[in-house]
XYZ file of C-alpha atoms in Angstrom:
748
model
C 48.479 -43.835 -9.567
C 48.694 -41.019 -6.367
C 48.790 -38.306 -9.007
C 52.653 -38.587 -9.666
C 52.531 -38.751 -13.430
C 51.551 -35.513 -15.392
C 47.947 -35.372 -16.734
C 47.978 -33.061 -19.306
C 46.002 -33.480 -22.454
C 48.458 -31.669 -24.643
C 52.117 -30.390 -24.992
C 50.338 -26.510 -25.053
C 48.313 -27.499 -22.000
C 51.677 -28.812 -20.146
C 53.365 -25.522 -20.917
C 50.944 -23.165 -20.036
C 50.901 -25.062 -16.685
C 54.267 -24.868 -16.135
C 55.237 -21.238 -17.523
C 52.150 -18.959 -17.482
C 50.751 -16.714 -14.901
C 47.025 -17.562 -16.093
C 45.388 -20.537 -17.540
C 42.334 -20.890 -19.383
C 39.194 -22.768 -17.648
C 36.144 -23.640 -19.036
C 32.560 -23.620 -17.370
C 29.369 -24.960 -18.278
C 26.550 -22.334 -18.833
C 23.217 -23.533 -17.752
C 20.693 -24.191 -20.439
C 23.292 -24.095 -22.977
C 24.707 -27.669 -23.677
C 26.536 -26.969 -26.477
C 28.406 -24.111 -25.393
C 31.086 -23.369 -22.282
C 32.217 -20.171 -20.491
C 36.251 -19.599 -20.895
C 37.610 -17.630 -18.348
C 41.455 -16.840 -17.130
C 42.481 -18.197 -13.116
C 45.452 -17.619 -11.556
C 48.040 -20.373 -12.168
C 49.673 -21.657 -9.336
C 52.324 -23.583 -11.071
C 54.682 -20.683 -11.527
C 54.752 -20.597 -7.599
C 55.766 -24.096 -7.264
C 59.621 -24.630 -5.570
C 61.912 -25.607 -7.502
C 64.844 -25.726 -4.671
C 63.373 -23.979 -1.681
C 60.401 -25.651 0.242
C 59.453 -22.584 1.757
C 58.721 -20.327 -1.141
C 54.941 -21.450 -1.389
C 54.537 -20.085 2.164
C 56.157 -17.106 1.815
C 53.873 -16.348 -1.118
C 50.970 -17.475 0.838
C 52.024 -15.065 3.594
C 52.463 -12.178 1.340
C 48.883 -12.721 -0.151
C 47.189 -12.738 2.882
C 49.339 -9.543 3.728
C 47.657 -7.791 0.420
C 44.351 -9.029 1.347
C 44.567 -7.660 5.232
C 45.842 -4.176 3.953
C 42.933 -4.114 1.460
C 40.152 -5.154 3.947
C 41.447 -3.177 6.994
C 42.862 0.313 5.665
C 39.353 1.425 4.921
C 38.136 0.918 8.086
C 41.013 2.425 9.810
C 41.084 5.857 7.844
C 37.317 5.990 8.904
C 37.748 5.407 12.811
C 37.490 8.709 14.129
C 36.204 9.721 17.345
C 32.368 11.063 17.567
C 32.022 14.972 17.171
C 28.928 17.191 16.247
C 31.570 18.007 13.124
C 30.589 14.582 11.548
C 32.664 13.303 8.468
C 30.458 13.712 5.378
C 29.359 10.404 4.054
C 31.588 9.039 0.911
C 29.798 9.524 -2.242
C 28.621 5.534 -2.509
C 26.932 5.771 1.229
C 24.620 9.102 0.266
C 23.781 9.710 4.161
C 20.276 11.364 4.504
C 21.149 11.744 8.581
C 20.579 15.758 9.166
C 20.352 15.514 13.266
C 22.825 15.747 15.887
C 23.386 12.894 17.982
C 21.598 14.854 20.786
C 18.416 15.491 19.131
C 18.170 11.514 18.498
C 18.626 10.893 22.001
C 15.986 13.265 22.604
C 13.681 11.596 20.090
C 14.032 8.305 21.581
C 13.454 9.209 24.671
C 10.228 11.026 23.976
C 8.630 8.053 22.180
C 9.706 5.863 25.108
C 8.244 8.399 27.848
C 5.356 8.113 25.887
C 5.166 4.338 25.867
C 5.523 4.153 22.027
C 8.361 1.559 22.322
C 6.866 -1.698 24.268
C 9.652 -3.924 22.966
C 12.495 -5.609 25.175
C 14.982 -4.897 22.302
C 17.670 -2.307 23.303
C 18.140 0.900 22.126
C 20.812 0.575 18.941
C 24.289 1.423 20.258
C 24.573 4.405 17.432
C 22.263 6.298 19.693
C 24.596 5.979 22.660
C 22.421 6.441 25.573
C 24.064 5.816 28.796
C 21.772 4.652 31.272
C 18.330 2.202 30.525
C 15.307 5.074 30.214
C 12.307 4.613 32.502
C 9.663 2.465 29.748
C 6.425 2.824 31.300
C 4.786 0.534 28.535
C 6.815 -2.407 30.219
C 6.338 -1.731 33.919
C 2.601 -2.984 34.323
C 1.982 -6.643 34.626
C 0.768 -8.415 31.380
C -1.297 -11.470 31.285
C -1.042 -13.510 28.331
C -4.517 -14.943 26.741
C -5.290 -18.512 26.046
C -7.952 -17.627 23.505
C -10.576 -20.351 22.325
C -13.884 -20.847 21.319
C -15.602 -22.161 24.173
C -18.202 -24.907 23.734
C -20.915 -25.064 22.402
C -20.229 -21.946 20.446
C -17.337 -23.278 18.089
C -18.513 -22.599 14.810
C -16.936 -19.156 14.618
C -13.952 -17.539 16.541
C -14.637 -15.161 19.589
C -13.989 -11.596 18.934
C -10.509 -10.224 20.298
C -10.744 -9.200 23.932
C -11.203 -5.050 24.355
C -8.072 -3.690 25.192
C -5.848 -6.509 24.350
C -2.269 -6.017 23.043
C -0.187 -7.965 20.277
C 3.035 -8.895 21.908
C 5.500 -7.851 18.667
C 8.500 -9.766 20.162
C 6.751 -12.833 20.099
C 5.854 -12.228 16.992
C 9.342 -11.387 15.858
C 10.296 -14.656 17.290
C 8.325 -16.879 15.189
C 7.862 -14.796 12.156
C 11.109 -13.084 11.283
C 12.233 -13.686 7.723
C 15.617 -12.938 8.714
C 15.820 -15.713 11.198
C 14.670 -18.441 8.889
C 10.945 -18.279 9.746
C 8.412 -19.550 7.146
C 5.362 -17.709 6.747
C 3.255 -21.262 7.142
C 4.941 -21.739 10.412
C 4.127 -17.897 11.338
C 0.514 -18.109 10.496
C -0.078 -21.291 12.596
C 1.208 -19.262 15.571
C -1.015 -16.291 14.546
C -3.836 -18.486 14.153
C -3.691 -20.767 17.064
C -2.258 -17.825 19.557
C -5.458 -15.431 18.179
C -8.056 -18.252 18.925
C -8.824 -18.366 15.330
C -9.161 -22.025 15.127
C -12.355 -22.045 16.944
C -12.755 -25.527 17.973
C -10.654 -27.439 15.506
C -7.564 -27.165 17.014
C -5.642 -30.193 16.536
C -3.453 -31.568 19.555
C 0.126 -30.559 19.318
C 2.590 -30.554 21.795
C 3.114 -27.439 24.288
C 1.977 -24.438 22.473
C 2.045 -21.983 25.689
C 4.706 -20.000 23.917
C 2.402 -19.216 20.973
C 0.052 -17.003 23.267
C 1.434 -13.553 21.714
C -1.575 -11.381 22.867
C -1.839 -10.009 26.235
C -3.764 -7.837 28.550
C -2.185 -5.271 30.620
C -3.156 -4.227 34.327
C -2.923 -0.665 35.933
C -0.632 -2.092 38.708
C 2.948 -1.705 40.099
C 3.958 -5.194 39.836
C 6.921 -5.598 38.016
C 7.304 -6.437 34.055
C 7.401 -9.874 33.073
C 10.727 -9.299 32.497
C 13.503 -6.823 33.895
C 14.944 -4.045 31.858
C 17.327 -5.021 29.446
C 20.783 -3.005 29.601
C 21.326 -0.756 26.585
C 23.898 -1.754 23.877
C 27.079 0.310 24.571
C 28.608 1.684 21.579
C 32.115 -0.035 21.220
C 34.233 -1.102 17.762
C 32.352 1.406 15.721
C 31.475 5.077 17.133
C 31.381 6.572 13.855
C 28.402 4.527 12.867
C 26.227 7.759 12.159
C 26.926 9.840 9.441
C 25.469 13.041 8.319
C 24.404 13.812 4.686
C 26.852 15.639 2.802
C 27.331 19.030 2.445
C 24.313 19.763 4.490
C 23.987 21.782 7.366
C 22.472 20.021 10.619
C 19.044 21.008 11.787
C 18.721 23.355 14.968
C 18.156 21.784 18.231
C 15.075 19.969 18.129
C 12.101 21.454 20.361
C 9.178 18.669 21.524
C 6.469 19.061 23.482
C 5.819 17.288 26.636
C 5.300 13.637 25.807
C 1.867 12.258 26.713
C 1.491 9.905 29.956
C 1.494 6.510 28.842
C -1.836 4.971 30.365
C -2.938 1.165 29.563
C -6.270 0.419 28.218
C -7.620 -0.953 31.714
C -7.039 2.649 33.343
C -8.743 4.612 30.620
C -12.237 6.345 31.762
C -13.451 5.498 28.002
C -12.883 2.224 25.326
C -11.310 4.935 23.391
C -7.541 6.073 23.589
C -7.662 9.584 23.041
C -3.582 9.379 22.382
C -4.366 6.369 19.921
C -7.387 6.774 18.247
C -8.724 3.728 16.021
C -8.674 5.016 12.299
C -8.096 3.915 9.070
C -7.268 5.915 6.393
C -7.263 4.881 2.664
C -6.312 7.269 -0.356
C -8.092 7.278 -3.454
C -7.807 9.208 -6.627
C -10.237 8.974 -9.642
C -13.641 7.174 -10.128
C -14.463 4.957 -7.176
C -14.157 0.890 -8.473
C -14.191 -2.402 -7.180
C -11.008 -2.052 -5.504
C -12.057 0.347 -2.294
C -15.515 -1.035 -2.496
C -13.986 -4.455 -1.557
C -11.490 -2.901 1.115
C -14.863 -1.260 2.921
C -16.953 -4.604 2.426
C -13.488 -6.532 4.205
C -13.724 -3.834 6.891
C -17.260 -4.225 7.733
C -16.888 -8.073 7.557
C -13.863 -7.959 10.074
C -13.823 -5.406 12.513
C -15.821 -4.818 15.512
C -17.873 -2.244 14.024
C -21.064 -3.551 15.699
C -23.271 -3.277 12.124
C -25.302 -6.537 14.088
C -26.399 -4.509 16.807
C -29.759 -2.212 15.960
C -27.582 0.902 17.180
C -24.296 0.977 19.453
C -24.686 0.610 22.874
C -23.880 3.846 24.873
C -21.715 1.756 27.550
C -19.909 -0.429 25.348
C -16.368 -1.296 26.436
C -15.541 -1.674 22.866
C -13.928 1.122 20.974
C -15.770 1.290 17.572
C -13.104 1.818 14.569
C -13.664 4.245 11.900
C -12.526 3.874 8.207
C -11.768 7.266 6.495
C -11.848 7.162 2.579
C -9.406 10.120 1.623
C -10.800 11.309 -1.995
C -8.551 13.016 -4.119
C -11.411 14.418 -6.544
C -9.091 15.631 -9.585
C -5.596 14.972 -11.002
C -2.622 14.877 -8.358
C -1.072 18.102 -9.563
C -4.379 19.844 -10.394
C -5.610 23.311 -8.604
C -8.004 22.853 -5.779
C -11.798 23.238 -6.725
C -13.736 25.412 -4.412
C -16.875 23.329 -5.311
C -14.791 19.755 -4.841
C -16.631 18.695 -1.714
C -19.972 19.064 -3.279
C -18.743 17.336 -6.155
C -17.167 14.378 -4.541
C -20.510 13.871 -2.701
C -22.120 14.103 -6.242
C -19.942 11.867 -7.599
C -19.951 9.226 -4.656
C -23.869 9.193 -5.036
C -23.905 8.427 -8.566
C -20.797 5.668 -8.165
C -22.844 2.050 -7.849
C -19.690 1.135 -6.067
C -19.640 3.822 -3.478
C -23.263 4.607 -3.120
C -24.111 1.925 -0.791
C -21.708 3.201 1.983
C -23.510 6.266 2.211
C -26.287 4.692 3.663
C -27.138 5.968 7.254
C -26.252 2.298 8.551
C -22.901 2.879 7.763
C -22.380 6.665 8.746
C -20.798 6.416 12.026
C -18.044 3.969 10.717
C -17.240 4.806 7.126
C -16.594 8.460 6.497
C -15.551 10.006 2.905
C -13.089 12.688 3.324
C -11.896 15.382 0.596
C -8.189 15.576 0.074
C -6.929 18.787 -0.357
C -2.681 18.986 -0.592
C -2.276 22.717 0.292
C -4.368 22.336 3.231
C -2.877 19.054 4.160
C 0.776 19.909 3.881
C 0.068 23.621 5.918
C -1.494 21.196 8.991
C 1.900 19.830 9.276
C 3.831 21.974 11.622
C 7.190 20.437 10.555
C 7.199 21.426 6.917
C 4.196 24.018 6.275
C 6.661 27.016 6.314
C 9.104 25.623 3.801
C 7.434 23.235 1.515
C 6.160 26.058 -0.844
C 9.702 26.723 -1.751
C 10.185 22.990 -3.522
C 9.491 23.469 -7.287
C 7.373 20.189 -7.349
C 6.013 17.973 -4.665
C 6.677 14.768 -6.959
C 9.598 13.015 -5.867
C 9.699 9.226 -5.788
C 13.071 7.784 -4.786
C 15.052 10.369 -6.197
C 13.323 10.397 -9.480
C 11.564 13.996 -9.798
C 8.756 14.867 -11.721
C 8.284 18.617 -12.814
C 5.153 20.138 -12.984
C 4.219 23.493 -14.074
C 3.824 26.230 -11.692
C -0.309 26.629 -12.929
C -0.878 22.919 -12.308
C 1.034 22.334 -9.180
C -1.163 20.815 -6.490
C 0.217 23.103 -3.884
C -0.806 26.473 -5.697
C -2.690 28.758 -3.764
C -4.994 29.765 -6.385
C -8.409 27.785 -5.841
C -10.124 28.913 -8.881
C -12.074 26.321 -10.877
C -11.634 26.023 -14.663
C -14.992 25.039 -16.768
C -12.768 24.158 -19.795
C -13.121 20.836 -21.265
C -10.196 18.738 -22.127
C -9.716 16.457 -24.986
C -8.748 13.018 -24.669
C -5.200 13.259 -25.274
C -5.071 15.665 -22.313
C -6.826 13.062 -19.897
C -4.245 10.729 -21.140
C -1.520 13.233 -20.136
C 0.562 12.120 -16.744
C -0.551 15.557 -15.248
C -4.085 15.240 -16.291
C -5.055 11.841 -14.981
C -7.117 10.805 -12.146
C -6.302 7.264 -11.146
C -4.922 4.536 -12.934
C -7.121 3.353 -15.653
C -5.034 0.758 -17.293
C -1.145 -0.104 -17.339
C -0.627 2.449 -20.366
C -2.166 5.130 -18.569
C -0.556 4.735 -15.108
C -1.108 7.636 -12.456
C 1.904 8.167 -11.224
C 1.781 11.147 -9.970
C -1.306 10.207 -7.781
C 1.080 7.130 -6.590
C 3.873 9.454 -5.478
C 1.353 11.745 -3.620
C -0.152 8.704 -1.453
C 3.304 8.098 -0.565
C 3.375 11.369 1.184
C -0.544 11.365 2.169
C -0.312 8.252 4.297
C 2.938 9.906 6.307
C 0.715 13.142 6.554
C -2.600 11.700 7.699
C -0.890 9.573 10.378
C 1.334 12.484 11.704
C -2.109 14.649 11.750
C -4.782 12.127 12.916
C -3.126 9.355 14.267
C -4.153 5.531 13.247
C -3.393 3.334 10.377
C -3.094 3.745 6.449
C -4.026 0.958 4.284
C -3.176 1.035 0.470
C -6.318 0.318 -1.952
C -5.346 -2.792 -2.972
C -5.592 -4.009 0.698
C -8.275 -6.768 2.291
C -8.642 -7.193 5.829
C -8.445 -10.645 7.320
C -9.293 -10.490 10.883
C -9.769 -7.847 13.441
C -7.272 -5.439 14.514
C -7.939 -5.162 17.874
C -4.479 -6.478 19.127
C -2.675 -4.273 17.025
C -4.523 -1.226 18.033
C -3.637 -2.340 21.599
C 0.137 -2.408 20.528
C 1.524 1.375 21.416
C 4.401 1.371 19.074
C 4.830 2.615 15.012
C 5.097 0.052 12.209
C 5.257 -0.731 8.778
C 6.154 -4.067 7.343
C 8.915 -5.860 5.542
C 9.759 -5.493 1.528
C 9.400 -9.112 0.949
C 12.985 -10.382 1.164
C 14.589 -7.002 1.747
C 15.460 -5.399 5.034
C 13.567 -2.380 3.794
C 9.910 -0.750 4.367
C 6.815 -1.479 2.922
C 4.626 1.312 3.896
C 1.384 -0.320 2.279
C 0.424 -0.654 5.997
C 1.755 2.205 8.268
C 0.864 2.966 11.989
C 2.057 6.069 13.368
C 0.895 8.473 16.381
C -0.290 11.850 15.997
C 2.287 14.611 16.452
C 4.980 12.172 17.585
C 8.453 12.808 17.899
C 8.886 10.156 15.118
C 6.735 11.780 12.884
C 8.754 15.158 13.460
C 12.103 13.498 12.345
C 10.661 11.835 9.566
C 9.123 15.200 7.956
C 12.296 17.209 8.726
C 14.417 14.465 7.091
C 12.225 14.281 4.092
C 12.230 17.529 3.533
C 16.007 18.198 3.573
C 15.788 15.326 1.168
C 13.652 16.661 -1.636
C 10.277 15.670 -0.024
C 10.810 12.224 -0.889
C 8.622 9.470 1.175
C 9.289 6.528 -1.462
C 9.412 3.527 1.221
C 12.938 3.010 0.055
C 14.070 6.576 1.063
C 11.907 6.177 4.323
C 13.884 3.033 4.777
C 17.051 5.261 4.426
C 16.095 7.651 6.921
C 15.462 5.308 9.545
C 18.705 3.245 9.168
C 20.941 6.365 8.991
C 19.562 7.904 12.133
C 19.218 4.381 13.954
C 15.736 4.589 14.162
C 14.592 1.300 12.919
C 13.231 0.076 16.020
C 11.115 2.985 16.501
C 9.355 2.145 13.213
C 8.858 -1.507 13.896
C 9.321 -3.453 10.778
C 7.226 -6.586 11.159
C 7.605 -9.690 8.893
C 5.339 -9.070 5.802
C 3.705 -12.686 6.650
C 0.869 -10.407 8.823
C -0.270 -8.237 5.744
C 1.446 -9.879 2.638
C 1.549 -13.567 3.076
C 2.253 -14.414 -0.788
C 4.903 -11.996 -1.485
C 7.671 -14.257 -0.492
C 6.488 -17.039 -2.625
C 5.683 -14.636 -5.686
C 10.088 -14.070 -5.778
C 10.516 -18.078 -5.272
C 11.157 -18.130 -1.606
C 9.854 -20.834 0.626
C 8.053 -22.712 -1.975
C 9.311 -25.569 -0.072
C 6.654 -25.375 2.522
C 4.396 -22.382 1.248
C 1.668 -21.181 2.967
C -2.361 -21.879 2.090
C -3.200 -20.423 -0.581
C 0.009 -21.095 -2.440
C 0.362 -17.998 -5.236
C 3.385 -18.062 -7.286
C 2.234 -15.115 -8.733
C -0.105 -12.330 -7.340
C -2.154 -12.971 -10.601
C -3.198 -16.306 -9.131
C -5.499 -14.475 -6.599
C -7.699 -13.018 -9.696
C -6.754 -16.558 -12.117
C -6.563 -19.162 -9.419
C -4.283 -21.920 -11.500
C -6.485 -25.081 -12.327
C -4.633 -27.386 -10.096
C -5.462 -25.337 -7.222
C -8.941 -24.272 -8.349
C -10.957 -26.588 -5.953
C -9.597 -24.475 -2.820
C -11.683 -21.304 -2.766
C -15.005 -22.976 -3.060
C -14.507 -25.674 -0.410
C -12.371 -23.731 1.636
C -13.636 -20.220 1.143
C -12.824 -17.285 3.316
C -11.823 -19.670 5.877
C -8.573 -20.958 3.670
C -7.511 -18.136 2.722
C -4.266 -16.771 4.635
C -6.003 -17.823 8.219
C -3.865 -16.250 10.790
C -2.975 -13.136 8.632
C -4.149 -9.727 9.564
C -4.635 -8.368 5.460
C -3.769 -9.594 2.166
C -2.067 -7.283 -0.310
C -2.672 -8.089 -3.884
C -0.399 -5.338 -5.197
C -2.700 -4.353 -7.760
C -3.040 -6.516 -10.789
C -3.253 -5.284 -14.543
C -4.349 -7.429 -17.385
C -4.399 -7.630 -20.814
C -7.653 -8.027 -22.120
C -8.025 -11.291 -24.303
C -9.859 -10.549 -27.427
C -12.099 -13.751 -26.835
C -13.334 -11.750 -23.543
C -15.815 -9.090 -23.668
C -14.734 -5.972 -22.548
C -17.707 -6.030 -20.364
C -16.313 -8.527 -17.996
C -13.817 -5.519 -17.425
C -14.395 -2.910 -14.768
C -15.313 0.025 -16.387
C -13.778 3.140 -14.595
C -17.023 5.020 -14.613
C -20.810 4.993 -15.848
C -20.873 4.564 -19.824
C -19.348 7.638 -21.599
C -21.382 9.890 -24.024
C -22.055 9.104 -27.782
C -19.117 11.814 -28.487
C -16.594 9.700 -26.410
C -13.704 8.920 -28.760
C -14.450 5.383 -30.126
C -11.243 4.146 -29.431
C -11.859 3.304 -26.044
C -14.250 1.254 -26.469
C -12.134 -1.120 -28.102
C -9.408 -0.695 -25.605
C -6.885 -3.932 -25.476
C -4.554 -2.246 -22.978
C -4.009 -3.726 -19.607
C -6.865 -2.793 -17.361
C -7.744 -3.375 -13.831
C -8.698 -7.017 -13.479
C -11.888 -7.299 -11.633
C -12.455 -9.274 -8.756
C -15.714 -10.835 -10.161
C -15.572 -10.704 -13.704
C -19.091 -12.540 -14.230
C -20.808 -10.387 -11.658
C -18.845 -7.269 -12.198
C -21.068 -5.223 -10.085
C -22.013 -4.373 -6.211
C -24.381 -7.387 -5.568
C -25.733 -5.997 -2.245
C -29.555 -6.725 -2.342
C -32.621 -5.103 -3.071
C -31.670 -2.111 -0.811
C -29.033 -0.991 -3.038
C -30.779 -1.799 -6.233
C -30.428 1.042 -7.918
C -26.838 0.847 -7.754
C -26.794 -2.548 -9.308
C -28.931 -1.486 -11.833
C -26.994 1.097 -13.029
C -23.387 -0.643 -13.109
C -25.313 -3.821 -14.678
C -26.929 -0.934 -17.490
C -23.106 0.171 -17.808
C -21.707 -3.308 -18.328
C -24.746 -4.016 -21.310
C -23.972 -0.559 -22.932
C -20.187 -1.647 -22.995
C -20.844 -4.754 -24.523
C -23.177 -3.055 -27.476
C -20.472 -0.740 -28.176
C -18.041 -3.447 -28.161
C -20.286 -5.144 -30.800
C -20.325 -2.186 -32.897
C -23.812 -0.665 -31.715
C -24.483 2.570 -30.251
C -26.019 2.146 -26.429
C -29.085 3.350 -25.791
C -29.460 5.198 -22.517
C -33.319 3.847 -20.904
C -35.145 5.949 -19.026
C -34.864 5.200 -14.841
C -38.345 3.493 -15.260
C -37.520 1.400 -18.273
C -34.129 0.430 -16.665
C -36.110 -0.807 -13.349
C -38.776 -2.566 -15.560
C -36.238 -4.017 -17.968
C -33.874 -5.480 -14.478
C -37.379 -6.543 -12.876
C -38.064 -8.300 -16.304
C -34.690 -10.309 -16.036
C -35.206 -11.317 -12.868
C -38.392 -13.082 -13.272
C -37.081 -14.827 -16.705
C -36.163 -18.622 -16.615
C -32.730 -20.018 -17.545
C -31.842 -23.545 -18.367
C -30.613 -24.260 -14.860
C -34.163 -23.264 -13.509
C -32.789 -21.335 -10.847
C -34.874 -18.761 -9.026
C -35.479 -15.475 -10.418
C -33.134 -13.028 -8.327
C -30.268 -15.559 -9.442
C -31.330 -15.913 -13.291
C -30.980 -12.309 -14.108
C -27.884 -11.852 -13.163
C -26.356 -15.140 -14.597
C -27.324 -13.679 -18.138
C -24.693 -10.915 -17.781
C -21.813 -13.276 -18.107
C -21.408 -16.795 -17.633
C -19.612 -18.246 -14.287
C -16.384 -19.759 -14.508
C -16.989 -23.753 -13.463
C -14.136 -23.290 -10.491
C -14.286 -19.567 -8.930
C -10.875 -17.549 -8.252
C -10.126 -16.635 -4.949
C -11.061 -13.019 -5.854
C -14.528 -13.969 -6.808
C -15.035 -15.957 -3.517
C -13.915 -13.338 -1.001
C -16.168 -10.436 -3.101
C -19.244 -12.819 -2.862
C -18.577 -13.897 0.730
C -18.396 -10.312 1.795
C -21.456 -9.193 -0.203
C -23.724 -12.154 0.976
C -23.043 -10.843 4.514
C -24.440 -7.301 3.744
C -27.152 -8.550 2.154
C -27.964 -10.350 5.489
C -27.625 -14.142 4.062
C -24.567 -15.255 6.085
C -22.927 -14.087 9.183
C -19.444 -12.245 9.426
C -16.021 -14.209 10.241
C -16.984 -13.999 13.815
C -20.858 -15.273 13.437
C -22.447 -11.896 13.673
C -25.409 -10.833 11.466
C -26.298 -7.810 10.145
C -29.906 -7.451 10.127
C -31.607 -4.635 8.000
């Protein structure tokens, strides 16, 4: 009927339609079928013409003029010419910038001259450089590698070429979430371009563009592409805004930039300006978390463990893993005997003692963390950090610490006073996070700052303790730029992986900026520092597919085409869903995010069901003395989820039998306490005899003796979880029962 006749349901509706300025509209409420949401919307009927057909056009023009005025007026008000007396940031922006543009230009030029910007991306327009700078990192000839296993050695992938470099521009092309790239596709490019398919490559179209690893040659040939012109500031010269009510930093003084040299021109395999150091920070008793991180390091990195000794003329730079131990609460006063105490605790820990074996002394080093010493070692803040009332600032959330407990106190006297159970649970006295209810917030905040201190003082790459390495990082070391990775869907930094150069201009900028913003090193705050100053390209924000492949899926992104394995939450790593539980044992390490460089499991707390013995959950230390508060024996709060609940001990073979025996004895004692009996601490000889007797006893399955005793500690799940499979894979390599991911055997 062409809509000529009115279609009002009632006279009231018709009246509203003809005369009211607004009219009600009802909308369905998702999940509530019987209710609807009632809202008022503008009623277009009063504006309809009665005589003049031009009236709607005039009304529409007036509305458009109002909208344009609303959107354009603020922009016009803020469009002022650049000057050193920058406008203060509006309260809503909260800018953190305290440097002049001339200083930002010096930082950029210093980093480029040092070879720390191998990217072809232009310098941001806010920096306003007038001419393209000479970039030595892009003036050498590059050869992109076709890395494949060669018959007949196709069972394992080849080691990366020493000195090779990952082209991060190519990786961003295929992995950038902002460009709608899928983690699954990114891992395929990383896997094939890195040669990790080892003889199982399926014929596809032309994949030459997937070659993202190259070697540099010390030749004067032109780069594979010419220098790109700089982006010139045009529409918004006021893009950089200074911190509100803050004085600008004095002119920045930087040393001469170190000369850039490709690896092919070095006299030694190791670049003194780019040391191969992994850093990790740990507070509290040593557990299975840093234990697995160290095992993954041995399993994946080119440490030469398969060789009787490291050859003097090796062409490979041998990486090292420095594990920094903070022995007491984050806010505690340093102890003069802390180093000896740390070593004693490591020797007595079943999880840590294996790594003190002489076989690992050149690649794994335990370092004592001293907050005062570390802060004094940073030139940019050493004269000013003591003026702060507290060092614990996380994203603007400041935690006050009494003066006598301040980690920065210069008094190094130790106290022999004992603390009560209540004191230990106090936030200021916690040493590591033992459960979700006793989360060590201060140590987490301290670690946010520690990672930048360690990289700025020593160089290298920092890793969070809940990180598992999945492949050799040779080409990541070769890329001379600094990087962290993306915070899932957000264009922010996650510094769980952080690479920076020692004593760099970028580091100086970050420490001075953090100092002027409350010594806040939270990843979101660092993201703001970098964005406010136009520095983001100097700290490349890599896609999380490289280090955190499950993150997007856990936040309901890309579930239509997930990677392998498919985790809908981080708990799936520890408790693999039944429908996917065939994969861990069938695929093993080879099927776990293959192509990624690491996996970040983001810690994981669990609430222990009453049906599961407490002994199956990781104990933060050896069994407490009989005087320990009995409430801890039946603690049902969230505790660390173990990687391997039924074998929650270091299973590294006869060479490390003492630590395994102690750990298993601790689990038995904890089980006895849970059953209401007081544990009896056996003598060392009795404990060893008991373990030997267990190993000789039979089981219903008739398995060999060594495995029988271990099975008695807790029955295996029929379908092992991913965390269990990875732990047992790494341990089998250390025992010498299977090679590492590159086919190298550790022979004792």
